[in-house]
Coordinates of C-alpha atoms and ligand atoms in Angstrom, one line a residue:
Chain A
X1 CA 2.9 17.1 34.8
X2 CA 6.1 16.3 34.3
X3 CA 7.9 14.5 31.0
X4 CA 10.7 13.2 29.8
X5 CA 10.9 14.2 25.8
X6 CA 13.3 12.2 23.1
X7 CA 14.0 15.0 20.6
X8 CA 15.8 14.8 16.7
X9 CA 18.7 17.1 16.8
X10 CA 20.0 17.9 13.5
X11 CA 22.1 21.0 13.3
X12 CA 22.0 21.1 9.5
X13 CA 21.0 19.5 6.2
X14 CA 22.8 16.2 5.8
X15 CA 24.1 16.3 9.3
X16 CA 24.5 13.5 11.7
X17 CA 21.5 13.5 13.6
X18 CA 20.1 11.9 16.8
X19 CA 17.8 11.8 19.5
X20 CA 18.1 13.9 22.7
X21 CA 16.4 13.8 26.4
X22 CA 14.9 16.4 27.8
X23 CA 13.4 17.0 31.1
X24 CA 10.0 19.3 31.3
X25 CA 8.1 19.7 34.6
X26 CA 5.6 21.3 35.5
X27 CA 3.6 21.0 32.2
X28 CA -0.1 22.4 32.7
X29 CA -2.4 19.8 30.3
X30 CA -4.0 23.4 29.0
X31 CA -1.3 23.9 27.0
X32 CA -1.2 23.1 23.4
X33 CA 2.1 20.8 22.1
X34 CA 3.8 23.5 21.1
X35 CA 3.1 25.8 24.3
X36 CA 5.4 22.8 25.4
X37 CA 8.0 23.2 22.9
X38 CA 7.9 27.2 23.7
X39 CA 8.3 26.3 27.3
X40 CA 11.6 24.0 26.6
X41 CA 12.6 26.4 24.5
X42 CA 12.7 29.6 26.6
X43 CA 15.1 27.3 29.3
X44 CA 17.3 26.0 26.5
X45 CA 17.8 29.9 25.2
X46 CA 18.3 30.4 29.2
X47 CA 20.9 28.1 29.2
X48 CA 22.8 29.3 26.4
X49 CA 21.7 25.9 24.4
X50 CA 20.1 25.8 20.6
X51 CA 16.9 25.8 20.7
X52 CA 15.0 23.1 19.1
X53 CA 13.7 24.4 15.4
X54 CA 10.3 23.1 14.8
X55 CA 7.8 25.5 12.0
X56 CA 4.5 26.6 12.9
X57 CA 2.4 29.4 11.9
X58 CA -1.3 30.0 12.4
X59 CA -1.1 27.7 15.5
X60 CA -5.0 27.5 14.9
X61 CA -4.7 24.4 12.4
X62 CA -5.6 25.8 9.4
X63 CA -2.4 26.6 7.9
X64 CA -0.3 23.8 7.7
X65 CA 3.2 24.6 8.6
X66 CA 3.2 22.6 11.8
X67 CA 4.2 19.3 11.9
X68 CA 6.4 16.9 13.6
X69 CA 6.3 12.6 14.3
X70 CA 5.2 12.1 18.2
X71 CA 5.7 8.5 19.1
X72 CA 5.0 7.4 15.7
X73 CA 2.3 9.2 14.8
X74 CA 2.3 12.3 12.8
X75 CA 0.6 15.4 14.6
X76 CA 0.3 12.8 17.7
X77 CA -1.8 10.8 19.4
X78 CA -5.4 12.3 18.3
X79 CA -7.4 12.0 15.1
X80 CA -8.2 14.7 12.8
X81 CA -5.6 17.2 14.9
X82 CA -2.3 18.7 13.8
X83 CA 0.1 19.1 16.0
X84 CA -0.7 23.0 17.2
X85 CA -4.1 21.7 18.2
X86 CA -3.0 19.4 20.0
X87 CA -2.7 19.5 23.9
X88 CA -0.6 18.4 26.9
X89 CA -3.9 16.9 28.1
X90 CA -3.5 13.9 25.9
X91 CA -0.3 12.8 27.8
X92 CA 0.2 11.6 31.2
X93 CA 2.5 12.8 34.4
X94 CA 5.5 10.8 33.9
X95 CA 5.1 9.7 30.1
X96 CA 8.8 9.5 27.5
X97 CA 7.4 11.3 24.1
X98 CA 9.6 10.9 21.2
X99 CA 9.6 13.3 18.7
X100 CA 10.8 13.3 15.1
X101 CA 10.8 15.3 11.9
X102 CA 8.4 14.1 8.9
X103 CA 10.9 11.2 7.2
X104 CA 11.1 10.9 3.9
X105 CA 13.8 11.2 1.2
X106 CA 11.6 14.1 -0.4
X107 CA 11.3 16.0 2.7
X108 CA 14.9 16.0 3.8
X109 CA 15.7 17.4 7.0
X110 CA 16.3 21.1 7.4
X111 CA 16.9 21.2 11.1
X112 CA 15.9 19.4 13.8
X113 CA 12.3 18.6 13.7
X114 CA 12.2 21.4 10.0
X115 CA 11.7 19.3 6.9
X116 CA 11.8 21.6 3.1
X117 CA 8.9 20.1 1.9
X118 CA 9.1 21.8 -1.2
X119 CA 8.5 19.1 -3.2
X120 CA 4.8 19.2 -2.4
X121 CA 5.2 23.0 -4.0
X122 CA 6.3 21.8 -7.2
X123 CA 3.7 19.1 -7.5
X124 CA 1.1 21.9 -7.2
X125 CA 2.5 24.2 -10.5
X126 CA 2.7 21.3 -12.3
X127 CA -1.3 21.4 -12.1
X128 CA -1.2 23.7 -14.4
X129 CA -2.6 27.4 -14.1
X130 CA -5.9 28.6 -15.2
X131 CA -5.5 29.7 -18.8
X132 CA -8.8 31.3 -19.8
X133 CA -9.0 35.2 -18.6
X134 CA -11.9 35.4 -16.3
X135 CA -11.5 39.2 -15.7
X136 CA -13.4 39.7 -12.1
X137 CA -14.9 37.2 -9.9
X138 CA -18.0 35.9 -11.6
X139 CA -21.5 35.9 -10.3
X140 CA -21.6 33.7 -7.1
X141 CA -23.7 31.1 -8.4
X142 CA -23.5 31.8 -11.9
X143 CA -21.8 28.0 -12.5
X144 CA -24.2 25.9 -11.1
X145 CA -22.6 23.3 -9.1
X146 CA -24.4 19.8 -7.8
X147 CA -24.0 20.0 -3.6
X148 CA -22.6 16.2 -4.0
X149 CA -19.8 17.5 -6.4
X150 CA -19.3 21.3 -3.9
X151 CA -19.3 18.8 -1.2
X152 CA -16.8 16.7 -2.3
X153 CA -14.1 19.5 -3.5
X154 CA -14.6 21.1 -0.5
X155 CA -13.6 17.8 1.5
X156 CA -10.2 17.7 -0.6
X157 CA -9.9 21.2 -0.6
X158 CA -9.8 20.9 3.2
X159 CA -5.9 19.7 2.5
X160 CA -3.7 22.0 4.2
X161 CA -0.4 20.6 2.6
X162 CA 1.2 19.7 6.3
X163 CA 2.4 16.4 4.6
X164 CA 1.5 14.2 7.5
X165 CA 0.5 11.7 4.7
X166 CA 3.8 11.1 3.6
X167 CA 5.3 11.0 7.3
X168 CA 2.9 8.5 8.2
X169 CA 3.1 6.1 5.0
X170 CA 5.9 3.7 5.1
X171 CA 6.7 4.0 1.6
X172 CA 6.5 8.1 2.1
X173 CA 4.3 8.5 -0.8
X174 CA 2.8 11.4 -1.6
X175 CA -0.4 10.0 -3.2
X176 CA -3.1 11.7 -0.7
X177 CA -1.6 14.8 -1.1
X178 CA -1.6 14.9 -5.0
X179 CA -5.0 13.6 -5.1
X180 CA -6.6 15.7 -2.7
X181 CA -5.3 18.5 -5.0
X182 CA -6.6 16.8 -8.2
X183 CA -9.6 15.2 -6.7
X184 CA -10.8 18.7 -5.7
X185 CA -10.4 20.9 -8.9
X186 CA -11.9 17.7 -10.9
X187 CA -15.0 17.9 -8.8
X188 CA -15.7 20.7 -10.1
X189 CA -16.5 22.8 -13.7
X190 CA -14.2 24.9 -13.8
X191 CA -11.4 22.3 -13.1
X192 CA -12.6 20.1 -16.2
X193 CA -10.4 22.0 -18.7
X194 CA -7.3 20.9 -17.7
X195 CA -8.1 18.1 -16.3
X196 CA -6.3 14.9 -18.1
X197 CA -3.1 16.9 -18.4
X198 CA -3.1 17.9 -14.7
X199 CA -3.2 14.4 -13.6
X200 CA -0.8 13.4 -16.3
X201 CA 1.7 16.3 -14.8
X202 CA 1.1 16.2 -11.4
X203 CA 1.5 12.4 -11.0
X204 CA 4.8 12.5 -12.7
X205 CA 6.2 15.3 -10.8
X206 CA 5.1 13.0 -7.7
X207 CA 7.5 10.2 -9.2
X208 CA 9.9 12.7 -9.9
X209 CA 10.4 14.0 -6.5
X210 CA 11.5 11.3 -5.2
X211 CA 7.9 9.8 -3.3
X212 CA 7.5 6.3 -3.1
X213 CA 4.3 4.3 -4.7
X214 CA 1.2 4.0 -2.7
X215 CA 0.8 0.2 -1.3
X216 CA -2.6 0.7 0.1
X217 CA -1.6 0.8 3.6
X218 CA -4.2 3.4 4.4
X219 CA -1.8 5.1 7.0
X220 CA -2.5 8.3 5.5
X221 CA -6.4 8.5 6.0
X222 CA -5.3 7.5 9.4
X223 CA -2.7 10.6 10.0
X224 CA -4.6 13.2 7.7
X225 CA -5.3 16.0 10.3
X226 CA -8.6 17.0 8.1
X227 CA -9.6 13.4 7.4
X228 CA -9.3 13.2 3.9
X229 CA -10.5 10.1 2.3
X230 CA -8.5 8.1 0.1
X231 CA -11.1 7.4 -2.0
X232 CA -9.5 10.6 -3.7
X233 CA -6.7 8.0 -4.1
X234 CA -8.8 5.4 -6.2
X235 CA -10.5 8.6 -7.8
X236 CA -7.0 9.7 -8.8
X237 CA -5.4 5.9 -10.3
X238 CA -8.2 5.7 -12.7
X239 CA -8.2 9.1 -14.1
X240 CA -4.6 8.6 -14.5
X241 CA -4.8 5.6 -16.4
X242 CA -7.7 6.5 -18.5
X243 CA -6.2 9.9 -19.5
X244 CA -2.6 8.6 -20.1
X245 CA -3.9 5.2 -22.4
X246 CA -6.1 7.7 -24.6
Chain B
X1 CA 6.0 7.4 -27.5
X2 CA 8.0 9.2 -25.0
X3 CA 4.5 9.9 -23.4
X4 CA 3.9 6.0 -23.4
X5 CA 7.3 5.0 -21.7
X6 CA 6.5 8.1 -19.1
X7 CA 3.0 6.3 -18.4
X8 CA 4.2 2.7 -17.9
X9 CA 7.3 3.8 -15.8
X10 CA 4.9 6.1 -13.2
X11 CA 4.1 4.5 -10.3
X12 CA 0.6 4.6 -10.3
X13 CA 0.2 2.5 -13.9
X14 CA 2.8 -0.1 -12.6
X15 CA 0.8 -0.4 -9.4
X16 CA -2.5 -0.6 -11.6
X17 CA -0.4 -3.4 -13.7
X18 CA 0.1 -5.3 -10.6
X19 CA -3.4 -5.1 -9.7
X20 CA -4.6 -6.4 -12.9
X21 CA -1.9 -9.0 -13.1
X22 CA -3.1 -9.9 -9.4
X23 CA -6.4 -10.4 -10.7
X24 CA -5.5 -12.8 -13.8
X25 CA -3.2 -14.6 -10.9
X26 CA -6.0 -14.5 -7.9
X27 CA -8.6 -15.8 -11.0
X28 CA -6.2 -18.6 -12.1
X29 CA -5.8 -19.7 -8.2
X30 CA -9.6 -20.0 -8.3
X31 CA -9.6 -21.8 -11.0
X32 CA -6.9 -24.3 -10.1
X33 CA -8.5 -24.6 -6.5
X34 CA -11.7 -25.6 -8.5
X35 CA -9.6 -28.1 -10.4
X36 CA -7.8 -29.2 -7.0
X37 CA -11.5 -30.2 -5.3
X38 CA -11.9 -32.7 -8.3
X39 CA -10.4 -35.0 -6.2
X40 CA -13.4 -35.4 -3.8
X41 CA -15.3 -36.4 -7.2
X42 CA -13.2 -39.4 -7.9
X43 CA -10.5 -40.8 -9.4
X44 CA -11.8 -40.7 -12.8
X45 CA -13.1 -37.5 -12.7
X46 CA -9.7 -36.0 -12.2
X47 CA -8.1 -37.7 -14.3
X48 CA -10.6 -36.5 -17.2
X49 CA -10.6 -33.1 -16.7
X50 CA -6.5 -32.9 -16.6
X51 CA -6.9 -34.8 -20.5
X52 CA -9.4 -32.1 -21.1
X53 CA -7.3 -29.1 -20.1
X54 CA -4.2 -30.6 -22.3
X55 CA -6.4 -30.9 -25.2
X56 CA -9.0 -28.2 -25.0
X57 CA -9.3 -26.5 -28.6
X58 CA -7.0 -29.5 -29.8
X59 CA -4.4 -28.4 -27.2
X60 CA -4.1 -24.6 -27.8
X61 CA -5.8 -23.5 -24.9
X62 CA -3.9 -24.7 -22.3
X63 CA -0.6 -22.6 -24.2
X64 CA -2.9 -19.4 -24.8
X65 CA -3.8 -19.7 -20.7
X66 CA -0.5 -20.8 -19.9
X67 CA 1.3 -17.5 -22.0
X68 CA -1.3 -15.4 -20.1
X69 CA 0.0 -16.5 -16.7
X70 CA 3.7 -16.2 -17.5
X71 CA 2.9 -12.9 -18.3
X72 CA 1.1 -11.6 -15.7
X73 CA 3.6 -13.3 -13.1
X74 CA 6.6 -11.6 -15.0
X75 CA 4.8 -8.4 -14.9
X76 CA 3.6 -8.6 -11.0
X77 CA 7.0 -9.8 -10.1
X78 CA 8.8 -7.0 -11.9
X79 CA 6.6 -4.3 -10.7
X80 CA 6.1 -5.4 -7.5
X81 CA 10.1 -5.5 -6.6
X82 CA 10.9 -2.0 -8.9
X83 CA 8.2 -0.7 -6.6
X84 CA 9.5 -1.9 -3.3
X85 CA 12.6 -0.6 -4.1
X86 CA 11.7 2.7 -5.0
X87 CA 9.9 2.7 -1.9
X88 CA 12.6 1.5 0.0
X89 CA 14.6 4.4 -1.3
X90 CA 11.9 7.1 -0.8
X91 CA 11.1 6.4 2.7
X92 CA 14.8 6.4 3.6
X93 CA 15.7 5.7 7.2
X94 CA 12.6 5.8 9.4
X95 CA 11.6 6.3 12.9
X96 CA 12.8 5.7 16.0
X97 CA 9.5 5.0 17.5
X98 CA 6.7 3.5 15.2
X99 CA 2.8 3.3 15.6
X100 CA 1.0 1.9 12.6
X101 CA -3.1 2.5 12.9
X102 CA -4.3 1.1 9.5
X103 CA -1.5 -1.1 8.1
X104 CA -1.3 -4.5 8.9
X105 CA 1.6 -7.2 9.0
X106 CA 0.2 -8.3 6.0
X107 CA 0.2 -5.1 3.4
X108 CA 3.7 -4.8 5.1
X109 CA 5.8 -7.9 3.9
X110 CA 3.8 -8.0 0.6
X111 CA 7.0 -8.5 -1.1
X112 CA 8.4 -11.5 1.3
X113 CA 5.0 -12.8 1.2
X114 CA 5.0 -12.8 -2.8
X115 CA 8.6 -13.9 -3.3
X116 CA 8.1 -17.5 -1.1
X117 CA 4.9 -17.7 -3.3
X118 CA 7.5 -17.5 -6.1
X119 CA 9.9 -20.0 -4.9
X120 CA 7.0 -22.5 -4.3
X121 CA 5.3 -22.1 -7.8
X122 CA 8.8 -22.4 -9.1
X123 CA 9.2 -25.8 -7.0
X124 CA 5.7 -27.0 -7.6
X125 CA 5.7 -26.4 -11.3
X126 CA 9.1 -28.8 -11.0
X127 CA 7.2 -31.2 -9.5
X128 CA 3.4 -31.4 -10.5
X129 CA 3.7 -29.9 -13.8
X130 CA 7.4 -31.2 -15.8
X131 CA 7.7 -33.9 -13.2
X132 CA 11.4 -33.0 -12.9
X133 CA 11.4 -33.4 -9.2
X134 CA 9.7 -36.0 -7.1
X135 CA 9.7 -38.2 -9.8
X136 CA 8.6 -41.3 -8.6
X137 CA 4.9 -40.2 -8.5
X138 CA 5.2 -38.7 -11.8
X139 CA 4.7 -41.7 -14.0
X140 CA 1.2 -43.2 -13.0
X141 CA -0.6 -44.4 -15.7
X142 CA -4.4 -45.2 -14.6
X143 CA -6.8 -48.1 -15.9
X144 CA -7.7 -46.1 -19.6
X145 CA -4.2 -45.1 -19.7
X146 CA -4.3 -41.4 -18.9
X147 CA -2.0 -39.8 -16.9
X148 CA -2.6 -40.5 -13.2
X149 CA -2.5 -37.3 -11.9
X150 CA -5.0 -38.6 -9.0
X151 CA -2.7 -40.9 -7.9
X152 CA 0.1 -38.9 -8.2
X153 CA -1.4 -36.1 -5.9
X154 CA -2.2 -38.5 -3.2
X155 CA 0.9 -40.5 -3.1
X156 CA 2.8 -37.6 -3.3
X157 CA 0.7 -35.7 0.1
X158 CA 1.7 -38.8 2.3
X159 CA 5.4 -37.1 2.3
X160 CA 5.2 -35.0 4.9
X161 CA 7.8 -32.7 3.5
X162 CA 5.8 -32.2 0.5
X163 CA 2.7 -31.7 2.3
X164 CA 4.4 -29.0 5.3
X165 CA 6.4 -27.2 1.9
X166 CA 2.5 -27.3 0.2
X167 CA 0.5 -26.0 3.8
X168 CA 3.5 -23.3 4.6
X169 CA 2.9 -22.1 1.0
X170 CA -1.0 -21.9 1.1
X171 CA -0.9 -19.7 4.1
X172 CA 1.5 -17.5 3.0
X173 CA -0.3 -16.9 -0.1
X174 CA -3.8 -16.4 1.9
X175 CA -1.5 -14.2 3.7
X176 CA -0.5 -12.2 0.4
X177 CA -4.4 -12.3 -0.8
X178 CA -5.4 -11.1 2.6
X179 CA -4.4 -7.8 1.6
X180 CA -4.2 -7.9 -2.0
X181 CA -8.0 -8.2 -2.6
X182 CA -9.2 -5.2 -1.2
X183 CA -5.9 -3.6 -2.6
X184 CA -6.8 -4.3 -5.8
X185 CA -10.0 -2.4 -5.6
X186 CA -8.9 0.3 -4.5
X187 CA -5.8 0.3 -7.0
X188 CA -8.6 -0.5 -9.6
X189 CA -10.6 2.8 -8.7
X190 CA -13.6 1.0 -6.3
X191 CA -13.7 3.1 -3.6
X192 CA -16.8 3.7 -1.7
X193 CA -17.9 4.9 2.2
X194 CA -20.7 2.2 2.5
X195 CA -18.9 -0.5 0.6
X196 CA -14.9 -0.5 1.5
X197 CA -15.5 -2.2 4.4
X198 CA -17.6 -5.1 3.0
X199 CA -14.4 -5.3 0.3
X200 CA -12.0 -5.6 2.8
X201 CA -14.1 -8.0 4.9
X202 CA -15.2 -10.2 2.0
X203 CA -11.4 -10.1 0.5
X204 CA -10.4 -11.4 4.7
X205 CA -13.1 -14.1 3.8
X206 CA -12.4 -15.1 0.2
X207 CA -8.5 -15.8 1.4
X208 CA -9.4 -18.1 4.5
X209 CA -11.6 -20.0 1.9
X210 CA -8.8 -20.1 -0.4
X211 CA -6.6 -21.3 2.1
X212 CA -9.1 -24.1 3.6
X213 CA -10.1 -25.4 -0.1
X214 CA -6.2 -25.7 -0.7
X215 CA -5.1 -27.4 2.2
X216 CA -8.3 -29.8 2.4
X217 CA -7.0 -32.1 0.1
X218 CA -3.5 -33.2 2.0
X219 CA -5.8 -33.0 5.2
X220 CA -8.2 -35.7 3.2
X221 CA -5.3 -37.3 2.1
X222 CA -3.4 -37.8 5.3
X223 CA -6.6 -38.4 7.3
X224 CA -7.5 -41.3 4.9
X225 CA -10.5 -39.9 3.5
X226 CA -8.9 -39.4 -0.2
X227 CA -7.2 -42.6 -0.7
Ligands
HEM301 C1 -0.7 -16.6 -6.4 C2 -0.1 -15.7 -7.0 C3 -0.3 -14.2 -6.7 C4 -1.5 -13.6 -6.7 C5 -2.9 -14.1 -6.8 C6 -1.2 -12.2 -6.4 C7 -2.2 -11.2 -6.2 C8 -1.9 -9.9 -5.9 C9 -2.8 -8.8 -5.9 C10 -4.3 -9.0 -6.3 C11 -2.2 -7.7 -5.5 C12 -2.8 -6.4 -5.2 C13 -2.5 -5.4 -6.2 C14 -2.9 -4.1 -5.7 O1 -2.6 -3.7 -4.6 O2 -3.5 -3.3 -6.5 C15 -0.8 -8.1 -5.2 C16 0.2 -7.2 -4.8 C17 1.5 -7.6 -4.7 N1 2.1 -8.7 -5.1 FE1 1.1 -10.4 -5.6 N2 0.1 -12.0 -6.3 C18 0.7 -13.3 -6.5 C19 2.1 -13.5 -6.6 C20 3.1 -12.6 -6.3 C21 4.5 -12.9 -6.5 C22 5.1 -14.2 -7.0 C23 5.1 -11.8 -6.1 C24 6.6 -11.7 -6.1 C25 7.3 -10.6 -6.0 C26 4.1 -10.8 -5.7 C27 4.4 -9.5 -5.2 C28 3.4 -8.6 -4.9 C29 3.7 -7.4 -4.2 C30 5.1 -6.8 -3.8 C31 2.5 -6.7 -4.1 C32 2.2 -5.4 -3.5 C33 2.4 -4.3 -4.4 C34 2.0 -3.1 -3.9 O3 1.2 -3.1 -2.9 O4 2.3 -2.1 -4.5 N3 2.9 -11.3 -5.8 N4 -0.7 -9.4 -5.5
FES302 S1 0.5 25.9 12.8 FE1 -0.9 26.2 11.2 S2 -1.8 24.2 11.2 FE2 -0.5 24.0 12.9

């Protein structure tokens, strides 16, 4: 198939950016997103032209470094996929695909479609660290922990950090992200130590980075490539306020 | 104390004071809407109940409800515009292309939709409650000498401006409600898989009803069925 692609080019933090065409033919629908972006690439490097920056590591979607805005949507047009999952056979012959870094005045842009989502770094050492010596790995099931409570830490831990909740959120908050991380050491034991004072930290480092305040809009459920609820969300505003008011 | 100022400047207690603000607001609409249907009952009906309110608990309740409301209206209004700000800010210059999947036009102009509910309360208050505009239908007196507030609500919904001012108002607030009721579960904590969806249903439901109940009486009024 062939496409016509509407690419952010950004040479540099702070820079003067904009959208760019590009013409690719001959795509084969087998080929993942980024395939695509290799593809381009290889002929812009022919050409003597910058190639466009985009991250990606694992390119199996468990990692979390890929990420990018296609029309709109964070990690495209399917549910529940990031962007190195996704393939060319979503599209069609003869489709214009914009493509733009995550935006959000905590992620500012690196390069091109590379955002320094640091932020989302500090956010997670402000959950504290886990302060009792536990020497080696305990006993598997030594802690008995309720399936409901296993179940439900291991569907926030399923964040991979990509930040396509931000992207997607028209106030680019972070809530989703931060609660996902709370919401899944407080399901279980050995999270309860810490517990009111990781909220109380983690939500104010949120502020303090710059995210906005979650509206409710739900776009973030909707963009989360692993589908995490935001019933982690209503999870986290209560614990918040309880801890903090006592 | 530091710690306090830290917790009501966060953005997740000023979004939980707007949702319980919201509430004492959404319950007071409810309340008022109540009031509002009297006018099917009758003339006198009305009329009694508005001497009642003014003189419940030898007339403090109506300053302990009406301190309450000021209140919460300050609060939502302050939090709700610091908020948008800050989310202005955050969000920064946005797409090129956009594709919203769960949003809707309403959770999106919460703030327009909440600041024309503002100017009307502002202009209603002027004119239902200190009578400072509008005032020839202020000054009815009724047959035991109470204040004629019947009379005064239907002579004052044969203006058309005051009724089209009054109907563009109640849709915009069922417009605001729309989204704010299952908002403020979810702000509140009330999340569930097998329930959200009933929330967010019912809240659709409760503001159509809101907005019916409201605009019934001009509809009576205009149609002659209030006279
Ligand atoms: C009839 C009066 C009003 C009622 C019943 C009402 C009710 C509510 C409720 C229940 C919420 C949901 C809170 C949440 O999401 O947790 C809300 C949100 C909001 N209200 Fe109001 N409100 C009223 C008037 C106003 C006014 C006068 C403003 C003026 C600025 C306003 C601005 C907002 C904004 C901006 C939000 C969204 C805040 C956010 O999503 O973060 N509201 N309202
Ligand atoms: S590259 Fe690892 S998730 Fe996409």
């Amino acid at each position: 198939m062939n496409l016509r692609l509407h690419i952010w080019r950004q040479k540099e933090p702070g820079a003067q950016g904009m959208l760019k065409a590009y013409d690719v033919a001959d795509v084969s629908e087998h080929m993942s997103f980024l395939e695509m972006l290799d593809v381009l690439n290889e002929r812009l490097l022919e050409n003597g032209e910058d190639p466009v920056a985009f991250e990606h590591d694992c390119r199996e979607g468990i990692c979390g470094t890929c990420g990018m805005v296609i029309n709109g949507r964070p990690h495209g047009p399917e549910p529940k996929t990031t962007v190195c999952q996704l393939h060319m056979r979503s599209f069609h012959d003869g489709d214009s695909i914009t493509i733009e870094p995550w935006r959000a005045s905590a992620f500012p842009v690196v390069k091109d479609l590379v955002v320094d989502r640091s932020a989302f770094d500090r956010i997670v050492q402000k959950g504290g660290y886990i302060s009792v010596n536990t020497g080696n790995a305990p006993d598997g099931n030594a802690i008995p922990v309720p399936k409901v409570n296993a179940d439900l830490a291991m569907d926030a831990a399923s964040c991979i950090g990509c930040g396509a909740c931000v992207a997607a959120c028209p106030n680019a908050s972070a809530m989703l992200f931060t609660a996902a991380k709370i919401g899944h050491l407080h399901a279980l034991p050995q999270g309860h130590a810490e517990k009111g004072a990781r909220v109380y930290n983690m939500v104010l480092a949120m502020d303090d980075e710059g995210f906005g305040a979650c509206t409710n809009h739900l776009e973030c459920e909707a963009a989360c490539p692993k589908g995490i609820s935001s019933l982690f969300i209503a999870k986290l505003n209560t614990e918040f306020v309880i801890t903090s008011l006592l | 104390m530091r710690r306090l100022i830290e917790v009501w400047r966060s953005t997740v207690f000023q979004k939980w004071v707007m949702a319980i603000t919201g509430v004492m607001l959404g319950g007071f609409l409810l309340a008022h809407l109540a009031g509002n249907l009297l006018i099917f009952v009758g003339a006198d009906d009305m009329n009694a109940y508005a001497v009642e309110l003014r003189e419940l608990l030898h007339g403090s309740a109506i300053w302990v409800m009406r301190a309450v409301l000021v209140i919460s209206l300050v609060l939502h209004v302050r939090a709700g515009i610091v908020l948008a700000q800050r989310n202005r800010t955050a969000s920064g210059g946005r797409y090129a292309v956009t594709s919203y999947q769960r949003s809707t036009l309403a959770s999106r102009s919460m703030l327009l939709t909440g600041l024309l509910i503002l100017s009307y309360v502002l202009y209603h208050l002027a004119h239902f409650t200190f009578g400072a505009i509008h005032t020839e239908y202020y000054h009815y007196i009724d047959s035991m000498g109470r204040h004629d507030v019947y009379r005064m609500v239907v002579e004052s919904f044969r203006q058309p401006v005051i009724t089209i001012l009054y109907v563009v108002a109640v849709i915009v607030t069922g417009f605001h409600l729309q989204h704010a009721i299952a908002s403020a579960f979810q702000t509140l904590g009330i999340n569930h898989p097998r329930y959200s969806p009933s929330i967010k249903m019912g809240g659709t439901l409760l503001s159509i009803l809101i907005v019916i109940g409201f605009i019934s009486v001009p509809m009576a009024i205009i149609f002659g069925l209030v006279q």
